[in-house]
Coordinates of C-alpha atoms in Angstrom, one line a residue:
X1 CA 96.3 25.2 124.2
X2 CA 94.8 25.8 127.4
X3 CA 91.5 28.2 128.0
X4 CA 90.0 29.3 131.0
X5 CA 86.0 30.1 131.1
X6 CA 85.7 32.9 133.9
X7 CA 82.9 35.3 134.9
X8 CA 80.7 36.2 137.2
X9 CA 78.7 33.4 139.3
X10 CA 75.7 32.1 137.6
X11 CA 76.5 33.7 134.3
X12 CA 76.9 30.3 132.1
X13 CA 80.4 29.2 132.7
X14 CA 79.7 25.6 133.6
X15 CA 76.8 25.4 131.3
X16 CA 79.1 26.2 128.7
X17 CA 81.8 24.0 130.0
X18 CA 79.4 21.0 130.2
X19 CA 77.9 21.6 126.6
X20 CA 82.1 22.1 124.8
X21 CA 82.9 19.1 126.9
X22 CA 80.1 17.1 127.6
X23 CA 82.0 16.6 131.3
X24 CA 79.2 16.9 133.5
X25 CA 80.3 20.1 135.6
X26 CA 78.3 21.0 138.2
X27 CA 75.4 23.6 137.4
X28 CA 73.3 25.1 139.6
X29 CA 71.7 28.5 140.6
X30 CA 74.0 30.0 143.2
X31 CA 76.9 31.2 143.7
X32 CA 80.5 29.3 144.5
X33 CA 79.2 26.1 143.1
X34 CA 82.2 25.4 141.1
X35 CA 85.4 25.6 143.5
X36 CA 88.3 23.6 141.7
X37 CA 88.5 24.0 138.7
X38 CA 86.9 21.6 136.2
X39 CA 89.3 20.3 133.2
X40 CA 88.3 19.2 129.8
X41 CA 89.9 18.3 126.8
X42 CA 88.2 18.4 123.3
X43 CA 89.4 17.0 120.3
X44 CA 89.1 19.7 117.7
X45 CA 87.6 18.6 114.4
X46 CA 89.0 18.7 111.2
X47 CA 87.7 17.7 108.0
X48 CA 91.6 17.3 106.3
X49 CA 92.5 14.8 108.7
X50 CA 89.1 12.8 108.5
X51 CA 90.3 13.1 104.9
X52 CA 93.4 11.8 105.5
X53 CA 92.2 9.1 107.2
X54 CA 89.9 7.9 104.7
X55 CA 92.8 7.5 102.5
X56 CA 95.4 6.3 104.7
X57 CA 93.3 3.8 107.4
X58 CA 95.6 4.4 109.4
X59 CA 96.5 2.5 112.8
X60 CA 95.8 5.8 114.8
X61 CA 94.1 9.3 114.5
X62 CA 95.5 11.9 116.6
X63 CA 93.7 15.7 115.9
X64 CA 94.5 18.5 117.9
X65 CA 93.2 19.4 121.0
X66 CA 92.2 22.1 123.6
X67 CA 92.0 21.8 126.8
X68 CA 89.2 24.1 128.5
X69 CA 89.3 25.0 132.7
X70 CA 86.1 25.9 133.9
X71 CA 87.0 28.3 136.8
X72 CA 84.7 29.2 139.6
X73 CA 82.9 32.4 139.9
X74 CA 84.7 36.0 140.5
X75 CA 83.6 38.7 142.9
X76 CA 84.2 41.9 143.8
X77 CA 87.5 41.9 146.1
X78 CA 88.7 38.9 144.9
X79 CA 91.9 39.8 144.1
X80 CA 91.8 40.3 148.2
X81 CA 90.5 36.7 148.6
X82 CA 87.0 37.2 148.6
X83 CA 85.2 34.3 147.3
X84 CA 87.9 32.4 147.8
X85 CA 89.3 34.5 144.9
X86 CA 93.2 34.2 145.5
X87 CA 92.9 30.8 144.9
X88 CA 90.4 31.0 141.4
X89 CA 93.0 33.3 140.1
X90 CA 95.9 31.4 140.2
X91 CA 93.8 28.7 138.2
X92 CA 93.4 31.9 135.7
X93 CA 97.4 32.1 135.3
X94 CA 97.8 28.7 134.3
X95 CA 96.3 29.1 130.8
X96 CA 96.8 30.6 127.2
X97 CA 94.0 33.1 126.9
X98 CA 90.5 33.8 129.0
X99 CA 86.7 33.0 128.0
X100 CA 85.0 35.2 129.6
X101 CA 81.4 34.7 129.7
X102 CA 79.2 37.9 130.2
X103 CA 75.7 37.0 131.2
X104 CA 73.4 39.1 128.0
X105 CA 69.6 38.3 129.2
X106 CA 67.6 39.3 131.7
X107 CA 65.6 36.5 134.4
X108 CA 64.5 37.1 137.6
X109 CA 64.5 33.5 138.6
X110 CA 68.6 33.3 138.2
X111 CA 70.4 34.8 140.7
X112 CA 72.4 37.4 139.8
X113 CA 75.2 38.5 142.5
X114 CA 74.8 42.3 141.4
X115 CA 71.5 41.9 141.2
X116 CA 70.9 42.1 138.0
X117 CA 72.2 41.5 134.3
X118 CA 74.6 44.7 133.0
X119 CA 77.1 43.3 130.8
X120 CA 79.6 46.9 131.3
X121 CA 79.7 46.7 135.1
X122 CA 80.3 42.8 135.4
X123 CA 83.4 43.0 131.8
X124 CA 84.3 45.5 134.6
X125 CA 84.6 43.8 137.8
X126 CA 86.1 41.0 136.6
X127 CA 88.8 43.4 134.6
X128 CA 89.6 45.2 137.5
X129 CA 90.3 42.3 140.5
X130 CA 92.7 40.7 137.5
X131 CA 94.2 44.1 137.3
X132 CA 94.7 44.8 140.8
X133 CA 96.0 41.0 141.0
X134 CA 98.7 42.0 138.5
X135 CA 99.4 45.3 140.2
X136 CA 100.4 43.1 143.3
X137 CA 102.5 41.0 141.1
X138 CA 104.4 44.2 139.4
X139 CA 104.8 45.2 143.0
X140 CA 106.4 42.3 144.0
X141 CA 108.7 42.1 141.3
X142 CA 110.0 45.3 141.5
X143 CA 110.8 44.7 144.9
X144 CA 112.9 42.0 143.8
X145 CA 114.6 43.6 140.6
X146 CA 115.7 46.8 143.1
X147 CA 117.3 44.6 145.4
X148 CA 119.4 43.3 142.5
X149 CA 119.8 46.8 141.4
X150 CA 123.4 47.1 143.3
X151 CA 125.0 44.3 140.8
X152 CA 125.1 47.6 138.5
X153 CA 123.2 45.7 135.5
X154 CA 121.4 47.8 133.2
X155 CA 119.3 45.3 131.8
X156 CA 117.6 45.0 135.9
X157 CA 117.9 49.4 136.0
X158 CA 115.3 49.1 132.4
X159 CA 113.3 46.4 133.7
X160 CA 112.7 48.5 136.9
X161 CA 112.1 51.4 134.8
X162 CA 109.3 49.6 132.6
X163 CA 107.7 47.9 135.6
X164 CA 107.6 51.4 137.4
X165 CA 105.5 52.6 134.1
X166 CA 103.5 49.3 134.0
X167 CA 102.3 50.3 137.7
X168 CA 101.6 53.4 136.7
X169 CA 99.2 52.0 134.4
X170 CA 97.6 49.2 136.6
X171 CA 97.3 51.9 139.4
X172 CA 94.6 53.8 136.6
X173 CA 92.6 50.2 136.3
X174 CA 94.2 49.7 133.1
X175 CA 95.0 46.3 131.9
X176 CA 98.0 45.0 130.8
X177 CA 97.1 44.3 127.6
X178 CA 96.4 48.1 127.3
X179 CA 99.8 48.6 128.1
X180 CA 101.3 50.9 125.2
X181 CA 105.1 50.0 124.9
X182 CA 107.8 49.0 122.5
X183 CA 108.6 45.5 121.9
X184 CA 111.5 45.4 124.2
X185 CA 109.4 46.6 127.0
X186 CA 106.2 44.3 125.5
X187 CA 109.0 41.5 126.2
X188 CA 109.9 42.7 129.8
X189 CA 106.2 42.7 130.8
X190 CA 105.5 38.9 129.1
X191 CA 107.9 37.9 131.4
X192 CA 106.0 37.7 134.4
X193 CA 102.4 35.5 134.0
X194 CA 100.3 39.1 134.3
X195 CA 96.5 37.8 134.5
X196 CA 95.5 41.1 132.1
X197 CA 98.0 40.3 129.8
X198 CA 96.2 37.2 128.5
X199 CA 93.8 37.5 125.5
X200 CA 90.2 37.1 125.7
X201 CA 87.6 35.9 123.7
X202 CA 84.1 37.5 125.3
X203 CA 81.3 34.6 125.0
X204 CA 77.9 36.7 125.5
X205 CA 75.6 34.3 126.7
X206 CA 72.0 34.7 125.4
X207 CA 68.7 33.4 126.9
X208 CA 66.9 31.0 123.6
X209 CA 65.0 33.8 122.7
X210 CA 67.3 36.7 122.5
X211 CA 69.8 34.3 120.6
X212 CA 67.4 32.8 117.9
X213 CA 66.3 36.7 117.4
X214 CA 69.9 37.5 116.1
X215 CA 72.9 39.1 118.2
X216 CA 72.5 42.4 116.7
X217 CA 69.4 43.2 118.0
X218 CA 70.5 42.0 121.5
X219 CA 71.4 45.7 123.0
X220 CA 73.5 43.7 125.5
X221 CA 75.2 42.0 123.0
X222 CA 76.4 45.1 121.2
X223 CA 77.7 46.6 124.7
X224 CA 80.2 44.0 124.9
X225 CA 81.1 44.1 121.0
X226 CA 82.2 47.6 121.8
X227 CA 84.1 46.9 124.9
X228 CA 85.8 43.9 122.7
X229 CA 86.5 46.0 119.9
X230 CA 88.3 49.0 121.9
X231 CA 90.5 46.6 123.4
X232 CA 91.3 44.5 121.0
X233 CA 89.9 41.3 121.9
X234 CA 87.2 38.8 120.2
X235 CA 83.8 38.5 120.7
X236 CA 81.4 35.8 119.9
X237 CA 77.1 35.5 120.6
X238 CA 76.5 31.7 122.3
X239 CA 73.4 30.8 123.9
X240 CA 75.0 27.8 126.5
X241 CA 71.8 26.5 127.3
X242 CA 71.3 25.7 123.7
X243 CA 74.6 24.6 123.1
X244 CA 74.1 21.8 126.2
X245 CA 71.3 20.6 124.4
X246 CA 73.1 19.9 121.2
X247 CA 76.2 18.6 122.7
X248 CA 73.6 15.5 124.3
X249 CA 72.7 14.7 120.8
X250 CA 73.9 12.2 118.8
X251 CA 76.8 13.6 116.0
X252 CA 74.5 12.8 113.2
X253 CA 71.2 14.2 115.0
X254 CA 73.9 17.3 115.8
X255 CA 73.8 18.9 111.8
X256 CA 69.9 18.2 111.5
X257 CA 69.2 20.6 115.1
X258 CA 72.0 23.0 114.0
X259 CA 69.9 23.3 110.8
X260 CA 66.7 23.7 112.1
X261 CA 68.1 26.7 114.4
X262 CA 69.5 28.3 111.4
X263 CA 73.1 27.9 113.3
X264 CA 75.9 27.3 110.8
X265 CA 78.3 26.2 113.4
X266 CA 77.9 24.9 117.0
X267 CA 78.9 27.2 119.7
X268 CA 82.3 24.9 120.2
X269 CA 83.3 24.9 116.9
X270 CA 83.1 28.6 116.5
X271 CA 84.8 29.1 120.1
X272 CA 87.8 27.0 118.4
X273 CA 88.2 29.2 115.3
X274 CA 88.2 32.4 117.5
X275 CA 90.9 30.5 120.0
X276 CA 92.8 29.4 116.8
X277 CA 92.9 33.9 115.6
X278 CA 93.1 35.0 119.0
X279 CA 96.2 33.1 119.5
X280 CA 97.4 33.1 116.4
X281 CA 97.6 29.3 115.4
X282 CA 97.5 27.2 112.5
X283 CA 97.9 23.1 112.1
X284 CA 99.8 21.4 110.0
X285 CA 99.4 17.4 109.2
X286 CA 101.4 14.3 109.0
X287 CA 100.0 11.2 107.7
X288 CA 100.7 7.8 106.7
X289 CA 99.2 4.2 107.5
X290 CA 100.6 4.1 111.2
X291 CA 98.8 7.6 112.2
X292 CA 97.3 10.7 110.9
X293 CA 97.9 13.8 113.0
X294 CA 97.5 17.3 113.3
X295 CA 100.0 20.1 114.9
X296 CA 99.2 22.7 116.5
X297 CA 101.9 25.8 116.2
X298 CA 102.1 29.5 116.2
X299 CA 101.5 30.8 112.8
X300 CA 104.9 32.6 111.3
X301 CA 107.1 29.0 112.5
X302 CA 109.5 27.9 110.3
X303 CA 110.0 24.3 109.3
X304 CA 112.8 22.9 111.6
X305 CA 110.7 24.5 114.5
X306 CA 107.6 23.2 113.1
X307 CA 109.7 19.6 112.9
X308 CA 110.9 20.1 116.7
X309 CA 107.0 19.9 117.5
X310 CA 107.3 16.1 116.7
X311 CA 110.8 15.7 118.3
X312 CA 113.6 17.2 119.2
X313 CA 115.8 15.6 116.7
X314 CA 113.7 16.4 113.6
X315 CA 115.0 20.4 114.0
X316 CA 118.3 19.5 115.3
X317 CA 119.1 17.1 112.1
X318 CA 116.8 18.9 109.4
X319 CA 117.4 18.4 105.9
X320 CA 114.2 19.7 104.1
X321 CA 110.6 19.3 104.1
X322 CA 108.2 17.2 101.7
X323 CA 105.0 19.6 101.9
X324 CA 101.8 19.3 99.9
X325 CA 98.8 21.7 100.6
X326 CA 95.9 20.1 101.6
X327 CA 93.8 21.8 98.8
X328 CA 96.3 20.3 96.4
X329 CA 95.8 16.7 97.6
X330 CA 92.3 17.1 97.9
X331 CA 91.9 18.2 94.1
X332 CA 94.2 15.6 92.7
X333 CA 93.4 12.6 95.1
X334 CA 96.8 11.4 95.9
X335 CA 100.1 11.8 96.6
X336 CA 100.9 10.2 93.7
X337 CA 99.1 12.2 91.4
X338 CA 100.4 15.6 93.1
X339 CA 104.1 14.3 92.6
X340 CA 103.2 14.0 88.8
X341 CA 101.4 17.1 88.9
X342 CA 104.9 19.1 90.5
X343 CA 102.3 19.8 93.6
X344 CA 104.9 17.9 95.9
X345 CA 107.6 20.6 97.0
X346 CA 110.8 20.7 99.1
X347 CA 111.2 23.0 101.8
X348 CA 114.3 24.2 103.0
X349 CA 115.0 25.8 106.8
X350 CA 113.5 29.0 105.4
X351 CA 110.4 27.7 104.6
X352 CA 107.3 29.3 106.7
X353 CA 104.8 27.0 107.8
X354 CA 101.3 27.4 106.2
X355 CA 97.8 26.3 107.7
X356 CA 97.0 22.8 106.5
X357 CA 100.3 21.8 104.8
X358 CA 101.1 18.0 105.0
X359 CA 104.3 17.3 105.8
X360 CA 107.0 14.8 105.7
X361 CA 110.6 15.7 107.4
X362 CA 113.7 14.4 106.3
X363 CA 116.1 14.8 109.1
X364 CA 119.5 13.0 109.9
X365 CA 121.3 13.1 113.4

């Protein structure tokens, strides 16, 4: 899974990248700073596996991981360029959904590029140059697909006809997202890598104060809730400044600060769970003494496809599935006991995949 942070310059982006990363991204207090694109990759943590692996030792320990892009600064017109925007957006189409960070405190002494903190105008801007990057994009390809139009195909004369629509739309400042279609015209559009397609998670960044004070008494916050909530998309209050300080603690100093702040989760963690929902994924686990792991897959897959995640020959020869919930182990203790217990099942082909199910695949090619 890849994410992309985007926003506005000097509205937390590489804060926030430096604190879910710990990679050292370039911060500082004007605009443009960040110019390629920074790359991390997190593990993600998971209590099952460090379960696992307390009962296996195993050789390796492989968890699932996300990798986070760190994009520079939008501006107006930079779906023209401006800002060296052509070149930040195409870093945007390379990933699985958007973080868009939305600057939600006021301070004179960090620059703003509107000049000044208003969380509807800058969700916005960035909307619109994404929009108006797509609306080149659905240009472009209808170009093409009318060319092709004198082969005669019909599937090219409805592809035209949804695009035309799709146009329509962007040419209103809608986004793609917005778009209201069927699923065989949803499935036209996903085609084509449409920047306002992608989901979004909005990360309203708070000052200390207004983020120890409680999101819901932060009038900026509740702005971008609603703008989240119309269109479908998750939101999430983060204070980055706070969540760099945390990341430079130790793991064990991590729980005791968290506590003190009356945080439940750290800003990462949480920003996982909403990436998980947004996208709809789950994990499932393998383990044994060489390695315990995690999968990543799209909740709904069925086992062979969940098998063809290890290799391609687990869903070509699959036989069945060995699967015991990870509740189930963790009550009884061991395999052994949830064999006894009738807690051990086989899966056929049929079988849909279920968050935190530990898996062995029986497959012969």
């Amino acid at each position: 899974m890849k994410l992309g942070i985007v926003g506005l310059p000097n509205v937390g982006k590489s804060t926030l990248f430096n604190a879910i990363t710990s990679a050292g991204a370039e911060s500082a207090n004007y605009p443009f700073c960040t110019i390629d694109p920074n790359v991390g990759v997190v593990a993600v943590p998971d209590k099952r596996l460090d379960f696992l692996a307390a009962m296996y030792s195993p050789k390796k320990y492989t968890p699932a991981s996300i990798e986070f892009v760190d994009i520079a600064g939008l501006v107006r017109g930079a779906s023209k360029g401006e800002g060296l925007g052509n070149k930040f957006l195409s870093n945007i189409r390379a990933t699985d959904a958007i973080v868009h960070v939305v600057r939600c405190f006021d301070d004179d002494d960090v620059i703003h590029v509107e000049g000044g903190a208003d969380p509807q105008r800058d969700i916005e801007i960035i909307n619109l140059e994404l929009v108006l990057a797509d609306l080149e994009m659905a240009e472009r390809r209808i170009d093409r697909a009318r060319k092709a139009l004198k082969s005669g195909d019909k599937k090219i004369a409805r592809e035209v006809e949804v695009l035309e629509r799709l146009l329509e739309h962007f040419n209103e400042g809608l986004s793609a997202r917005a778009f209201d279609g069927d699923d065989e015209e949803l499935e036209i559009i996903a085609q084509s890598e449409f920047l306002s397609l992608k989901p979004v998670i909005y990360a309203a960044n708070m000052d200390e104060a207004g983020f120890s004070a409680g999101a819901e008494k932060n009038a900026y916050f509740k702005t971008v809730s609603a703008i989240a909530a119309a269109e479908g998309s998750a939101v999430m209050p983060i204070c980055a400044k706070t969540e760099q300080e945390i990341s430079q603690l130790e793991p064990e100093e991590r729980g005791m600060f968290l506590e003190e702040l009356g945080i439940a989760e750290s800003g990462l963690d949480r920003l996982i769970v909403a990436s998980y929902e947004l996208l709809g994924l789950i994990s499932y686990l393998t383990a044994g003494e060489d390695e315990v792991r995690a999968w990543t897959i799209k909740r709904g897959t069925k086992a062979p496809q969940a098998a063809g995640k290890i290799h391609t020959d687990f869903e070509r020869g699959f036989i069945r599935a060995e699967v015991i919930a990870f509740t189930d182990l963790e009550n009884v203790g061991t395999v052994a006991a949830a064999r006894a217990k009738g807690l051990l099942r086989s899966e056929g082909k049929e079988y849909v995949m279920r968050d935190g199910d530990i898996v062995n695949f029986l497959f012969n090619v």
